XYZ file of C-alpha atoms in Angstrom:
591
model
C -25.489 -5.738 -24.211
C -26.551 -6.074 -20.892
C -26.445 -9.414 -20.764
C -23.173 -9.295 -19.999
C -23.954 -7.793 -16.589
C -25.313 -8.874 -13.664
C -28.832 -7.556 -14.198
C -30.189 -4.428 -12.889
C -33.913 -4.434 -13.135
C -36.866 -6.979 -13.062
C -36.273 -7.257 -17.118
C -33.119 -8.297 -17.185
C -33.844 -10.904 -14.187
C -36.568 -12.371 -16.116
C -34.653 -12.328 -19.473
C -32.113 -15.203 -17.290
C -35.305 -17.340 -16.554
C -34.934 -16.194 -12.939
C -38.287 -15.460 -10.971
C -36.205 -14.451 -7.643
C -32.705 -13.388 -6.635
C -31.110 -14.786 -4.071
C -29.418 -11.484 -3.004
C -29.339 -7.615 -3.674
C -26.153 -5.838 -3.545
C -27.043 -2.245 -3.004
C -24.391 0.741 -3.329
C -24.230 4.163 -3.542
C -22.289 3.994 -6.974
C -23.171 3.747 -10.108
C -22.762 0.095 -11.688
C -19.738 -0.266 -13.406
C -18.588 -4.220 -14.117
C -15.002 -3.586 -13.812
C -12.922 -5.438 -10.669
C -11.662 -1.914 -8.887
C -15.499 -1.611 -7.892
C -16.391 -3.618 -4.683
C -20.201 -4.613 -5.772
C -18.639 -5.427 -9.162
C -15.858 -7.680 -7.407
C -18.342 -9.254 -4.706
C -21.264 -9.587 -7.027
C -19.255 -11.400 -9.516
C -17.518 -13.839 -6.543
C -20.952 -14.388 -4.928
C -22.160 -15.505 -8.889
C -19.232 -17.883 -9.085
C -20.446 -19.660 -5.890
C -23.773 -20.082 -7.341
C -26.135 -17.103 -5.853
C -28.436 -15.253 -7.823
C -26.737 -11.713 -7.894
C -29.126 -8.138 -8.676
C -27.774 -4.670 -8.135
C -29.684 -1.698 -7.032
C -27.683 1.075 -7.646
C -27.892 4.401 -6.515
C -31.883 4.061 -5.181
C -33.584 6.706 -4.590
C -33.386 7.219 -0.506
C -36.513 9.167 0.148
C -38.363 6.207 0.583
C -38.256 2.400 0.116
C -39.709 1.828 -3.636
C -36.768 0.891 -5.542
C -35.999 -1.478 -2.408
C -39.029 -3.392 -3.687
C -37.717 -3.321 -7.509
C -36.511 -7.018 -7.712
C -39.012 -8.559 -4.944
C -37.578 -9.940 -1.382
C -34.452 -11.379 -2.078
C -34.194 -14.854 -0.696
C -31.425 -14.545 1.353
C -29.803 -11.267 1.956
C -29.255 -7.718 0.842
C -25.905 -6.270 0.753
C -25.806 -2.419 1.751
C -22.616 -0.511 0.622
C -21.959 2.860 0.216
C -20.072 2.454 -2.514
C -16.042 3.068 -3.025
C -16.152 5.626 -0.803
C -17.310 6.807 2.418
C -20.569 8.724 2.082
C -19.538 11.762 3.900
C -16.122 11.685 2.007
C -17.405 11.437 -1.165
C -20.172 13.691 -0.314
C -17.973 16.600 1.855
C -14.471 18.152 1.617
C -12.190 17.718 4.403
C -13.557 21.436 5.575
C -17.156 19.825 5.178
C -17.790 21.690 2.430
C -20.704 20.418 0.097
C -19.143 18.309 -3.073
C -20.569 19.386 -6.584
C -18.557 16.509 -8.026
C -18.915 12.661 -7.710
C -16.919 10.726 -9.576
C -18.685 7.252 -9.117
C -22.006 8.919 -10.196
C -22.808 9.438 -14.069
C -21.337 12.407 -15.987
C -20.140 13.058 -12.268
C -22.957 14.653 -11.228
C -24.099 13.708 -7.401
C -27.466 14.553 -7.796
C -30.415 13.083 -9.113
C -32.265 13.921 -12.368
C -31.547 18.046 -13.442
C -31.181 21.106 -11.593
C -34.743 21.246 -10.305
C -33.277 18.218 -8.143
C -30.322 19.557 -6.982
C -31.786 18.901 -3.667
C -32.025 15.361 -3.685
C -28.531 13.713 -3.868
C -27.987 10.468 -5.245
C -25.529 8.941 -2.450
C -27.340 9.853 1.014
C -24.806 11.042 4.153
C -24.159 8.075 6.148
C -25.538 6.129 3.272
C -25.540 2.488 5.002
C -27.581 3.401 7.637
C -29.958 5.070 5.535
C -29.970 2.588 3.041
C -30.181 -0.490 5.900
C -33.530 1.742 6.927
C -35.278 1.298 3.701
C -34.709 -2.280 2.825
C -36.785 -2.874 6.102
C -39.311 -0.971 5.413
C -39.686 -2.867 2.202
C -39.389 -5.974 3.691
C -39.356 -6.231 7.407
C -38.505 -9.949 7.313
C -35.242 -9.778 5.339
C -31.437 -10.312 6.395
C -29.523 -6.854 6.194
C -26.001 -6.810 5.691
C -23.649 -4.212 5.882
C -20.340 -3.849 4.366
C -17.723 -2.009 2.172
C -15.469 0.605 3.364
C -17.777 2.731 5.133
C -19.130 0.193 7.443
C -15.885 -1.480 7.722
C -14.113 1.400 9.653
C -17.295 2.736 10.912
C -17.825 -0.553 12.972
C -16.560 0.871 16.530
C -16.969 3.855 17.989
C -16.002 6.636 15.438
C -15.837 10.360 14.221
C -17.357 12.002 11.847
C -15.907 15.388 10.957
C -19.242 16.131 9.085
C -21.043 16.208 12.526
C -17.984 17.023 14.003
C -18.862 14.437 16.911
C -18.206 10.872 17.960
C -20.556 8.573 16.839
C -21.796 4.655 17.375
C -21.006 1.815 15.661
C -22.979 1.924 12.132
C -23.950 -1.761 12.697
C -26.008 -0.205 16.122
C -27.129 2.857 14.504
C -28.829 0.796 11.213
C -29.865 -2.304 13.315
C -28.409 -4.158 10.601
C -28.438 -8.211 11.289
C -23.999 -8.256 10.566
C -21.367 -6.580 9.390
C -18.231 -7.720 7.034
C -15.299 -5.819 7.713
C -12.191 -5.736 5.326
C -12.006 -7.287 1.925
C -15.504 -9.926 2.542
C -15.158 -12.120 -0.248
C -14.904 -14.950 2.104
C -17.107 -13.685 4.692
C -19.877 -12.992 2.642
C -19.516 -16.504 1.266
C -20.077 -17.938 4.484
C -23.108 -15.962 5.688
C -25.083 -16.930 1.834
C -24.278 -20.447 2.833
C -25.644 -20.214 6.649
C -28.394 -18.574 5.612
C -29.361 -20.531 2.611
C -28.900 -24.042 4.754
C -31.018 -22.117 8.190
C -27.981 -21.437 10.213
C -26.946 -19.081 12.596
C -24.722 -16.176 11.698
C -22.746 -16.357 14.808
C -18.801 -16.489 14.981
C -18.455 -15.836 11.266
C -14.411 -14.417 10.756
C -14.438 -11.102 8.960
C -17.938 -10.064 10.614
C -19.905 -8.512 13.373
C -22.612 -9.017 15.728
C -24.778 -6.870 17.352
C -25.861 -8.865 20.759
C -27.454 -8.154 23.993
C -25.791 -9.000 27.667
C -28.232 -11.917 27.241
C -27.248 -13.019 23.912
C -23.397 -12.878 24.939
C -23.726 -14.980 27.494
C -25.774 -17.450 25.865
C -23.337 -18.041 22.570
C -19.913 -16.619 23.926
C -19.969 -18.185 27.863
C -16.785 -17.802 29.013
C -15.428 -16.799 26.513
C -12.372 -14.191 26.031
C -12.394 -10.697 24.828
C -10.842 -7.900 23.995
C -12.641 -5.307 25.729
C -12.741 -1.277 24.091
C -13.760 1.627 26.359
C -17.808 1.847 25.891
C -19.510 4.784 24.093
C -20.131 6.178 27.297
C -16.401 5.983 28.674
C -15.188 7.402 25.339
C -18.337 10.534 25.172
C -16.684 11.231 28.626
C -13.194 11.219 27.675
C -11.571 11.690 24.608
C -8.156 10.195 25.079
C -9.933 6.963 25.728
C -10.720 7.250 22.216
C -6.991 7.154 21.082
C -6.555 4.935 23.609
C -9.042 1.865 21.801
C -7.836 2.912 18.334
C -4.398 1.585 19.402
C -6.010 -1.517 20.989
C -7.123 -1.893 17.640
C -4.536 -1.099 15.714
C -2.405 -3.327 17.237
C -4.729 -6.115 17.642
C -5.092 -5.969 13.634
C -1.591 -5.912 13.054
C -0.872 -8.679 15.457
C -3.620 -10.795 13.852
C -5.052 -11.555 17.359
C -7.555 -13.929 17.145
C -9.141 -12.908 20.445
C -12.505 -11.068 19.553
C -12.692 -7.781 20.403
C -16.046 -6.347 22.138
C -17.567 -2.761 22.671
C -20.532 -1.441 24.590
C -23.373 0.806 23.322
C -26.698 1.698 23.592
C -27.615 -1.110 25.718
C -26.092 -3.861 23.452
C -22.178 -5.143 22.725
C -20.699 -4.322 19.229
C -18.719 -8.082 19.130
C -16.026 -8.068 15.974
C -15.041 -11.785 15.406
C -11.165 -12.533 13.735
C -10.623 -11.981 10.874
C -10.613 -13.722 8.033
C -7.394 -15.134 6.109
C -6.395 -13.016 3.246
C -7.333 -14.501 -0.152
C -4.466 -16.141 -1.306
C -2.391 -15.609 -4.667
C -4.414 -18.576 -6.300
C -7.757 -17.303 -5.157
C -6.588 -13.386 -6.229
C -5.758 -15.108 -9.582
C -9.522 -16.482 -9.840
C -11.437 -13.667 -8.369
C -9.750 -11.784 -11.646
C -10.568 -14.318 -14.177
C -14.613 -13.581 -13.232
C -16.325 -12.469 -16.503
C -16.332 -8.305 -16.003
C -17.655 -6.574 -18.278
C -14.910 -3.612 -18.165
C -17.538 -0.734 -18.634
C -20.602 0.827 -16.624
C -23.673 -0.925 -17.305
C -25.969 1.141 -20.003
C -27.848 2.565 -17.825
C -25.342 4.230 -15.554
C -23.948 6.204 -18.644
C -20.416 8.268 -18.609
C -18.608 7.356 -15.139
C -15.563 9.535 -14.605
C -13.913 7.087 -11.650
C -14.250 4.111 -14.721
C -12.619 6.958 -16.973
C -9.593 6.969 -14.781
C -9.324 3.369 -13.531
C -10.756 1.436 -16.907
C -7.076 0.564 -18.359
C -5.819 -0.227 -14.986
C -4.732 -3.811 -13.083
C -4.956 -4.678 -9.576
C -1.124 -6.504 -8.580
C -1.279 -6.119 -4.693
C -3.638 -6.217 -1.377
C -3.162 -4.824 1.690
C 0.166 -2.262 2.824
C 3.205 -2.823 4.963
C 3.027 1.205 5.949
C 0.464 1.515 8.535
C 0.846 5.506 8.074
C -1.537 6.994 10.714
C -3.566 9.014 8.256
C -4.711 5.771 6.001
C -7.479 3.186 6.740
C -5.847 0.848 4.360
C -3.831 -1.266 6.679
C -7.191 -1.486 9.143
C -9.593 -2.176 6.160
C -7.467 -4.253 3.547
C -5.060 -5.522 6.246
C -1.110 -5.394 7.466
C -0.098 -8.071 5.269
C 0.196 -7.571 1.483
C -0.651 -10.555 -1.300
C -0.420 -10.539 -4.389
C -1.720 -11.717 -7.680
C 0.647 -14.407 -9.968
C 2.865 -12.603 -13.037
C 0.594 -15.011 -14.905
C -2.836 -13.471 -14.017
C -1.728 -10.290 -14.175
C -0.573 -10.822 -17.697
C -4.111 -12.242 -18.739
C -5.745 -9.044 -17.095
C -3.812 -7.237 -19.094
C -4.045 -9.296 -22.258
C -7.845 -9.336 -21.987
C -8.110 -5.360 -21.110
C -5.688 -4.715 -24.422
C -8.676 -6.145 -26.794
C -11.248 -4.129 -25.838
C -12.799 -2.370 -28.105
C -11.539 1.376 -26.456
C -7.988 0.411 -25.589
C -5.792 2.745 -26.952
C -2.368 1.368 -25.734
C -1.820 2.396 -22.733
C -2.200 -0.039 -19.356
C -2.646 3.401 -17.076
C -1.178 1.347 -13.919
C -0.285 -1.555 -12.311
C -0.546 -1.255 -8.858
C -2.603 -1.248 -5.574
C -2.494 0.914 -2.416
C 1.584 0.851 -2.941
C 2.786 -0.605 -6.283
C 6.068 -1.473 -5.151
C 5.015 -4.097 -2.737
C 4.754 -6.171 -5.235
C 7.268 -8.675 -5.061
C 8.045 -8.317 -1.176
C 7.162 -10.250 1.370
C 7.907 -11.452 5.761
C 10.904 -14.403 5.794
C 10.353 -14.692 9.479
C 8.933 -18.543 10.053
C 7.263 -17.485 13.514
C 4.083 -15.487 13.993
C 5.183 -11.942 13.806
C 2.755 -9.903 16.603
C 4.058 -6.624 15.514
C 3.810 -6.640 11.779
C 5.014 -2.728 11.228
C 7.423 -3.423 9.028
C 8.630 0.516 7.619
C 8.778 1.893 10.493
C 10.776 3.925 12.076
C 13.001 1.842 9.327
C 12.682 -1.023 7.188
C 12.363 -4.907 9.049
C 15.146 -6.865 8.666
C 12.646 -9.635 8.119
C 11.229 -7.542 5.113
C 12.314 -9.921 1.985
C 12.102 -7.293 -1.356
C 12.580 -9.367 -4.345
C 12.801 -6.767 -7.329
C 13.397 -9.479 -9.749
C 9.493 -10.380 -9.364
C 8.591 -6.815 -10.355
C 10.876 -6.604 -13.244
C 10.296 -9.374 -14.633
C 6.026 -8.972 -14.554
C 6.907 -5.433 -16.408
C 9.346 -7.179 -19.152
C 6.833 -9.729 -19.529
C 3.884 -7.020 -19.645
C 5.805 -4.868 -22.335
C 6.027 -7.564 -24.635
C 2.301 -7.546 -26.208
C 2.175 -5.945 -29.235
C -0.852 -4.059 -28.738
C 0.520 -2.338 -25.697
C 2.552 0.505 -26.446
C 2.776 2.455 -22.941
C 2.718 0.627 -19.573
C 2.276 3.326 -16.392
C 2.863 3.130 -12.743
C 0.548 5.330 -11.194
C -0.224 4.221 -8.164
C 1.828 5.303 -5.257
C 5.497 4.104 -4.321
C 7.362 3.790 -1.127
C 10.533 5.596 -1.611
C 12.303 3.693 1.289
C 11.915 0.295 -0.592
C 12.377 1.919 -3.926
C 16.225 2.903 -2.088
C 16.364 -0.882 -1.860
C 15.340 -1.600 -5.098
C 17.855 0.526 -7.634
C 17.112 -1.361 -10.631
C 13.391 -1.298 -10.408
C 13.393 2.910 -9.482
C 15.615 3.217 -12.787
C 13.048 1.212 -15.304
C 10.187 3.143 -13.224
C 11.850 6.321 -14.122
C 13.159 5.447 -17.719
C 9.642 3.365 -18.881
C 7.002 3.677 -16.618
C 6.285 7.152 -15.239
C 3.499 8.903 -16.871
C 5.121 12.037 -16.735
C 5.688 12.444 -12.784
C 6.970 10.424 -10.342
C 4.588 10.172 -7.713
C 5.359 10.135 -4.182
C 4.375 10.834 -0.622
C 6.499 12.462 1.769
C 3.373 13.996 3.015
C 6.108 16.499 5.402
C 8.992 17.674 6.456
C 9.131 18.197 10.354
C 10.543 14.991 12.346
C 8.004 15.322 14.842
C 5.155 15.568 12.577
C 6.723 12.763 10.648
C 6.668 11.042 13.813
C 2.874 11.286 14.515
C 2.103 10.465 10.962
C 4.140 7.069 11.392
C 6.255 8.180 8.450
C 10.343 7.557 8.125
C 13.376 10.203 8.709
C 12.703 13.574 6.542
C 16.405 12.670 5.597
C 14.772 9.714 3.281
C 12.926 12.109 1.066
C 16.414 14.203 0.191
C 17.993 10.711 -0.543
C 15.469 10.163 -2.549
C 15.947 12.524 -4.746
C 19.500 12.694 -5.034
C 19.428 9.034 -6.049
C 16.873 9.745 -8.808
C 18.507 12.690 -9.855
C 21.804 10.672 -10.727
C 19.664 7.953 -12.124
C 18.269 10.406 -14.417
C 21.267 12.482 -15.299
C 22.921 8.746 -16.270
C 19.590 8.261 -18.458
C 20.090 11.475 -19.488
C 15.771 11.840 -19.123
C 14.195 14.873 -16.821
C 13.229 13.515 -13.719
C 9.758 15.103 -12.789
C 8.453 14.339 -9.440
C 4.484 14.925 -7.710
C 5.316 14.638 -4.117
C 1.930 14.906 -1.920
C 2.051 16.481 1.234
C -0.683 17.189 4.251
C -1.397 20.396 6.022
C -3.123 20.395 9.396
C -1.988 17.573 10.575
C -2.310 16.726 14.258
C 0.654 17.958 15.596
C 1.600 20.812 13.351
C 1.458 23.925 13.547
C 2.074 26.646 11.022
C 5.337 27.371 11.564
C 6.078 23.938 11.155
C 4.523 24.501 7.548
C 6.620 27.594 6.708
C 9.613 25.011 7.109
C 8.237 22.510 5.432
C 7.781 25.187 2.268
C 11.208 26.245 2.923
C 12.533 22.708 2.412
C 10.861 22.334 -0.266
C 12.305 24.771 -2.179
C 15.855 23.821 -0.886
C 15.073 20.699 -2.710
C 13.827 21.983 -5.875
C 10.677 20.553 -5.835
C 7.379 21.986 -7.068
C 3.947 21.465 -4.977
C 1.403 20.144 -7.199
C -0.884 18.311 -4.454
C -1.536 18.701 -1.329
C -4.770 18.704 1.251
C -5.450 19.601 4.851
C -5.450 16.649 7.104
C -9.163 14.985 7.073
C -10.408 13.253 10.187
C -12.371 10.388 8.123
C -13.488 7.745 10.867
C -10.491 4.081 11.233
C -7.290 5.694 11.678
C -5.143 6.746 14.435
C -4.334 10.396 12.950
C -7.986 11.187 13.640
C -8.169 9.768 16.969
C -5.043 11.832 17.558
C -7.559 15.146 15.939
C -10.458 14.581 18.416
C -8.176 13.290 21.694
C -5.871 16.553 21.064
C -2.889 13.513 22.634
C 0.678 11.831 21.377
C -0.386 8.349 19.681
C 2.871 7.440 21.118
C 3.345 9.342 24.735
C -0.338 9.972 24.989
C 0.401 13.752 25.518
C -1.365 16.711 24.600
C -0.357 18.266 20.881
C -1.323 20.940 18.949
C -4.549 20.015 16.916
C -5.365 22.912 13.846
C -9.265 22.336 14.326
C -10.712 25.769 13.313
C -11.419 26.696 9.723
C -9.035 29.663 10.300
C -5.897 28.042 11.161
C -6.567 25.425 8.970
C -6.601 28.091 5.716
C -3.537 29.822 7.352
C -1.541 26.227 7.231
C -2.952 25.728 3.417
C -2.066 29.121 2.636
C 1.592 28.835 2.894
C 1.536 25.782 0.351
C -0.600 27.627 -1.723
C 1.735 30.284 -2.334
C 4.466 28.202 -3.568
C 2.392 26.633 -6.050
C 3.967 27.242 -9.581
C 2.071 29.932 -11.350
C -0.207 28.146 -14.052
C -0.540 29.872 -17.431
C -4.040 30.527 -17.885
C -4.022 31.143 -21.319
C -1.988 28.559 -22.586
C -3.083 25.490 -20.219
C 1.001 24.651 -19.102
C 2.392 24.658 -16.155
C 6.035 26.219 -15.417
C 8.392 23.023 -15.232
C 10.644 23.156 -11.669
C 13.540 25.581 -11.064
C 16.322 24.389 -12.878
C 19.192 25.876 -10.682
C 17.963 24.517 -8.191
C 18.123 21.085 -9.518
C 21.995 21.416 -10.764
C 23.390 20.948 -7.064
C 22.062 17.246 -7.458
C-alpha cells in the first residue's frame, strides 16, 4: 500500500530503485496524501517536475537523527510547520497549552504514551527549530523554509505566545530562502537553480537573507520598498502598524518593487511575487496521483477525518478582513479551478473505497467566490474589492456556480453535496438564486456565516461591511425559506476582544443578537497570530485607518469578561440527551 505514497523511510526509497532523494519535505504534520495538505500538494508538484520527493514527518526535534533518515538530500530540504502555525496549533488564543492536534495521529500532540507527554511532536516555532537540525545533520545542505508559518512570519512579527515582537524567521533559522504564499512555482524554480549550480537570487515568491555587502553587490541601484527596521519598530510600536499597511497594500497592489527590512546586522529582502497558478495549472496540480488517506504509518488523522470528502474550487479572497492572513498568504486575487476538474475530483473521491455519499464541501477560504471575478482591463492598485461595499468592477457570475453544483449532483453515487466552507453574505445578496439552492440543497444543517460583530466601529477596524448587511441577510433568507417552506438554521461566528472593543460594545452585540433571533454557537476571543493588520492594531494599541489610539482588551481578565457575555447566551445544551435547543421561534415570526 505504500507504494502509492511518496515514500517515508529508507525502505520505501530503496523499494523505487532510488539510492538518493533529491529533496526532503519536512513538516510538522502527519503525512496524509490528500491535496488540502501543503507537503502533500508540493511534494506531489515537485514529483511531476521530475525530483525525487521523501517526507520526514513529524521528526523527533530533540536532536538531528531522523534528519539523517534518508541521507543528504541532493538538493534541498523543505522545512514546514505543517497546516498550521506552530504556536497556533500548539496554544489557544489565551496561550493556553493544546491537548488536541488535529494533524497529529488519533489527535494526540505528543509523542509515544503518557510517559512522553513532555516531548511534543510539533516543536513551538517549529521552522526554526526544525531549520536547526537539518544543519546539524548536514552542514553543507540548502535549507528552505516555507508554508504558512514562515510565510507570514517573514518580517518583523508578534507572537502572542512570547507576547513580544520578534525577527524575521528566515534571520532567526539562518535558513538559505524563504517561499512565501502558495510556492508551487517558486519552489520549482529554486530545484532547477540548484540542480543546474545557480544562484538563488531574485527568485518571485521568495526571500533572501543578505548583508549591506551582498545588497550592493546583486541589487546596485536598485529600488526598494523600505519597512521600519527591528530596531525602529522594538522602539515604537505604531511603526509596527505602520509597515503592516506598507505591506498590505503593497500585496494588494501587486507592486513589483521589492520590499526590504533591516535586522540583526543583515536585510530581510522579499522579491515579487509570483503569478497565481492559473485555472489550467489548478486543474493539473489536482489531477496529481493522491492517495486520499494518511500514509500507514501516520494512523487515524482527525483533520483527514474532516477534510477527506472535500474539493478545493477557489484560491485566494477578495475580503482582506483585518483578522485573516489569507489575503497576505494566498493572495488578493481569487482563481479558480475549471467545472471540469472539479467534477473529476469529485468523480475520483466518490469511488473510494470509504465514500459514503456525501462530498462534505466544495469550497476554499470563501466558497462563493467561485464564479466571480475583476472586469476592469487596467491594473487595479487597490484590489479591496468588499469593502466598505462591493466594487463596481466586481463581475459575480452565479450561473458558473450553479451550474458546477447541477453538474456535481448528477453522479449517481453522490447522494448529498455540502457547502461548508464559509460564504460572504454581501455577494450571496447579489446572488439570490445561488443563496436559495445553498439553502434548499446544500447546507449541512446550518448556514454558516461570519458577521464576526455588531458595533460599526468595530466593524470598521475589522474591515468588515455595514452591521445593517447581516439583518438583510437574514430577512432575505428567512423569506427564501418560508417560500421553500424548509427551517432556515444559521451558525454565525463572531470575535470577542477585538482591538477596538470594549465590553460594552459586547453587551450590544449580545443584545442584537437576540433582536435577531439568532443563537451563538461559535465564537473566540480575538488571537494576535503574526501577518495581519488586526494584530498590528493589538500590539500598536492605534486606528489602522486614523492611526489613533483604541482600546486594546490585552489582559486575561478583560478578555474572560468580553467572552463571558457570549457565553451566557449560549443555548443551554441537554446533557443527557446530546441536542441542542433549536432558536427562539417568536423571535423568528417578525421575519
Amino acid at each position: 500500500m505504500s507504494e502509492k505514497f511518496l515514500p517515508t523511510t529508507l525502505e520505501e526509497i530503496h523499494a523505487r530503485g532510488w539510492d538518493s532523494v533529491d529533496i526532503i519535505l519536512v513538516t510538522g504534520d502527519a503525512y496524509v496524501d490528500h491535496p488540502s495538505f501543503g507537503v502533500a500538494l508540493i511534494g506531489r508538484w515537485l514529483e511531476f517536475h521530475g525530483f525525487r520527493v521523501a517526507i520526514l514527518a513529524q521528526p523527533r526535534h530533540d536532536g538531528p537523527k531522523d534528519f539523517t533518515r534518508f541521507g543528504r538530500p541532493n538538493l534541498f530540504f523543505g522545512i514546514s510547520a505543517g497546516n498550521l502555525d506552530s504556536i497556533v496549533a500548539n496554544y489557544s488564543g489565551n496561550s493556553r497549552v493544546r491537548d488536541q492536534d488535529d494533524f497529529s495521529p488519533n489527535g494526540s500532540p505528543y509523542f509515544g504514551h503518557v510517559a512522553e507527554k513532555k516531548s511534543r511532536r510539533r516543536p513551538d516555532r517549529a521552522v526554526i527549530r526544525y531549520a536547526g537540525l537539518a544543519r546539524q545533520a548536514f552542514a553543507d545542505t540548502v535549507v528552505v523554509l516555507g508554508g504558512i508559518e514562515a510565510s507570514l512570519r517573514r518580517f518583523v512579527h508578534f507572537d502572542y505566545q512570547q507576547k513580544s515582537l520578534r525577527g524575521s524567521v528566515l534571520t532567526d533559522a539562518k535558513a538559505d530562502i524563504l517561499v512565501y504564499g502558495m510556492g508551487e512555482r517558486a519552489v520549482v524554480d529554486i530545484a532547477r537553480r540548484i540542480s543546474s549550480g545557480k544562484e538563488l537570487t531574485g527568485i518571485p515568491g521568495t526571500c533572501l537573507r543578505l548583508s549591506d555587502r551582498e545588497m550592493a553587490s546583486c541589487c546596485g541601484e536598485q529600488t526598494f520598498v523600505t519597512l521600519s527596521s527591528w530596531v525602529e519598530i522594538k522602539a515604537d510600536p505604531k511603526k509596527f502598524l505602520e509597515a503592516e499597511l506598507t505591506l498590505d497594500r503593497h500585496s494588494r497592489a501587486a507592486d513589483e518593487t521589492p520590499v526590504r527590512q533591516f535586522q540583526q546586522a543583515a536585510w530581510v529582502v522579499q522579491n515579487p511575487a509570483h503569478a497565481p497558478l492559473s485555472t489550467d495549472e489548478m486543474d493539473l496540480l489536482y489531477t496529481l496521483p493522491f492517495a486520499y488517506a494518511p500514509h500507514p504509518s501516520s494512523g487515524d488523522i482527525p483533520a483527514y477525518r474532516m477534510i477527506r470528502h472535500s474539493v478545493t474550487i477557489v484560491r485566494g479572497c477578495y475580503g482582506n478582513c483585518s483578522y485573516c492572513a489569507i489575503t497576505r498568504h494566498q493572495g488578493a486575487v481569487v482563481t479558480r479551478r475549471s467545472s471540469r476538474s472539479v467534477l473529476a475530483e469529485i468523480e475520483k473521491i466518490s469511488r473510494l473505497p470509504d465514500f459514503t455519499g456525501t462530498i462534505s464541501d466544495l469550497g476554499g477560504p470563501t466558497a462563493n467566490m467561485f464564479g466571480t471575478a475583476c472586469s476592469q482591463t487596467r491594473k487595479c492598485t487597490r484590489r479591496d474589492c468588499l469593502f466598505p461595499k462591493l466594487c463596481p468592477s466586481l463581475k459575480i457570475d452565479e450561473d458558473v456556480f450553479l451550474h458546477l453544483l447541477e453538474q456535481a449532483e448528477k453522479s449517481d453515487r453522490v447522494k448529498h453535496l455540502y457547502i461548508s466552507s464559509g460564504l460572504r453574505m454581501e455577494i450571496l445578496l447579489k446572488t439570490p438564486r445561488l443563496l436559495a439552492r445553498i439553502l434548499q440543497r446544500h447546507t449541512p444543517g446550518a448556514l454558516k456565516i461570519a458577521p464576526e460583530h455588531t458595533s460599526e466601529s468595530v466593524l470598521r477596524l475589522m474591515h468588515k461591511h455595514h452591521p445593517d448587511l447581516l439583518e438583510r441577510f437574514l430577512i432575505q433568507c428567512r423569506e427564501i425559506g418560508k417560500e421553500l417552506k424548509i427551517d432556515i438554521r444559521f451558525t454565525p461566528y463572531f470575535i470577542s476582544a477585538h482591538p477596538g472593543c470594549a465590553v460594552s460594545d459586547m453587551e450590544k452585540a449580545a443584545t442584537e443578537v437576540r433582536r435577531l433571533g439568532l443563537e451563538i454557537r461559535k465564537f473566540q476571543d480575538f488571537t494576535p497570530t503574526p501577518g495581519t493588520l488586526s494584530t498590528a492594531m493589538y500590539v500598536s494599541g492605534c486606528d489602522r485607518d486614523t492611526l489613533k489610539k483604541i482600546h486594546v482588551a490585552r489582559n486575561q481578565g478583560e478578555r474572560a469578561a468580553q467572552r463571558l457575555v457570549f457565553e451566557k447566551i449560549i443555548p443551554d445544551l441537554k446533557k443527557k440527551s446530546g441536542k441542542t435547543i433549536v432558536r427562539n421561534r417568536k423571535n423568528l415570526k417578525k421575519y
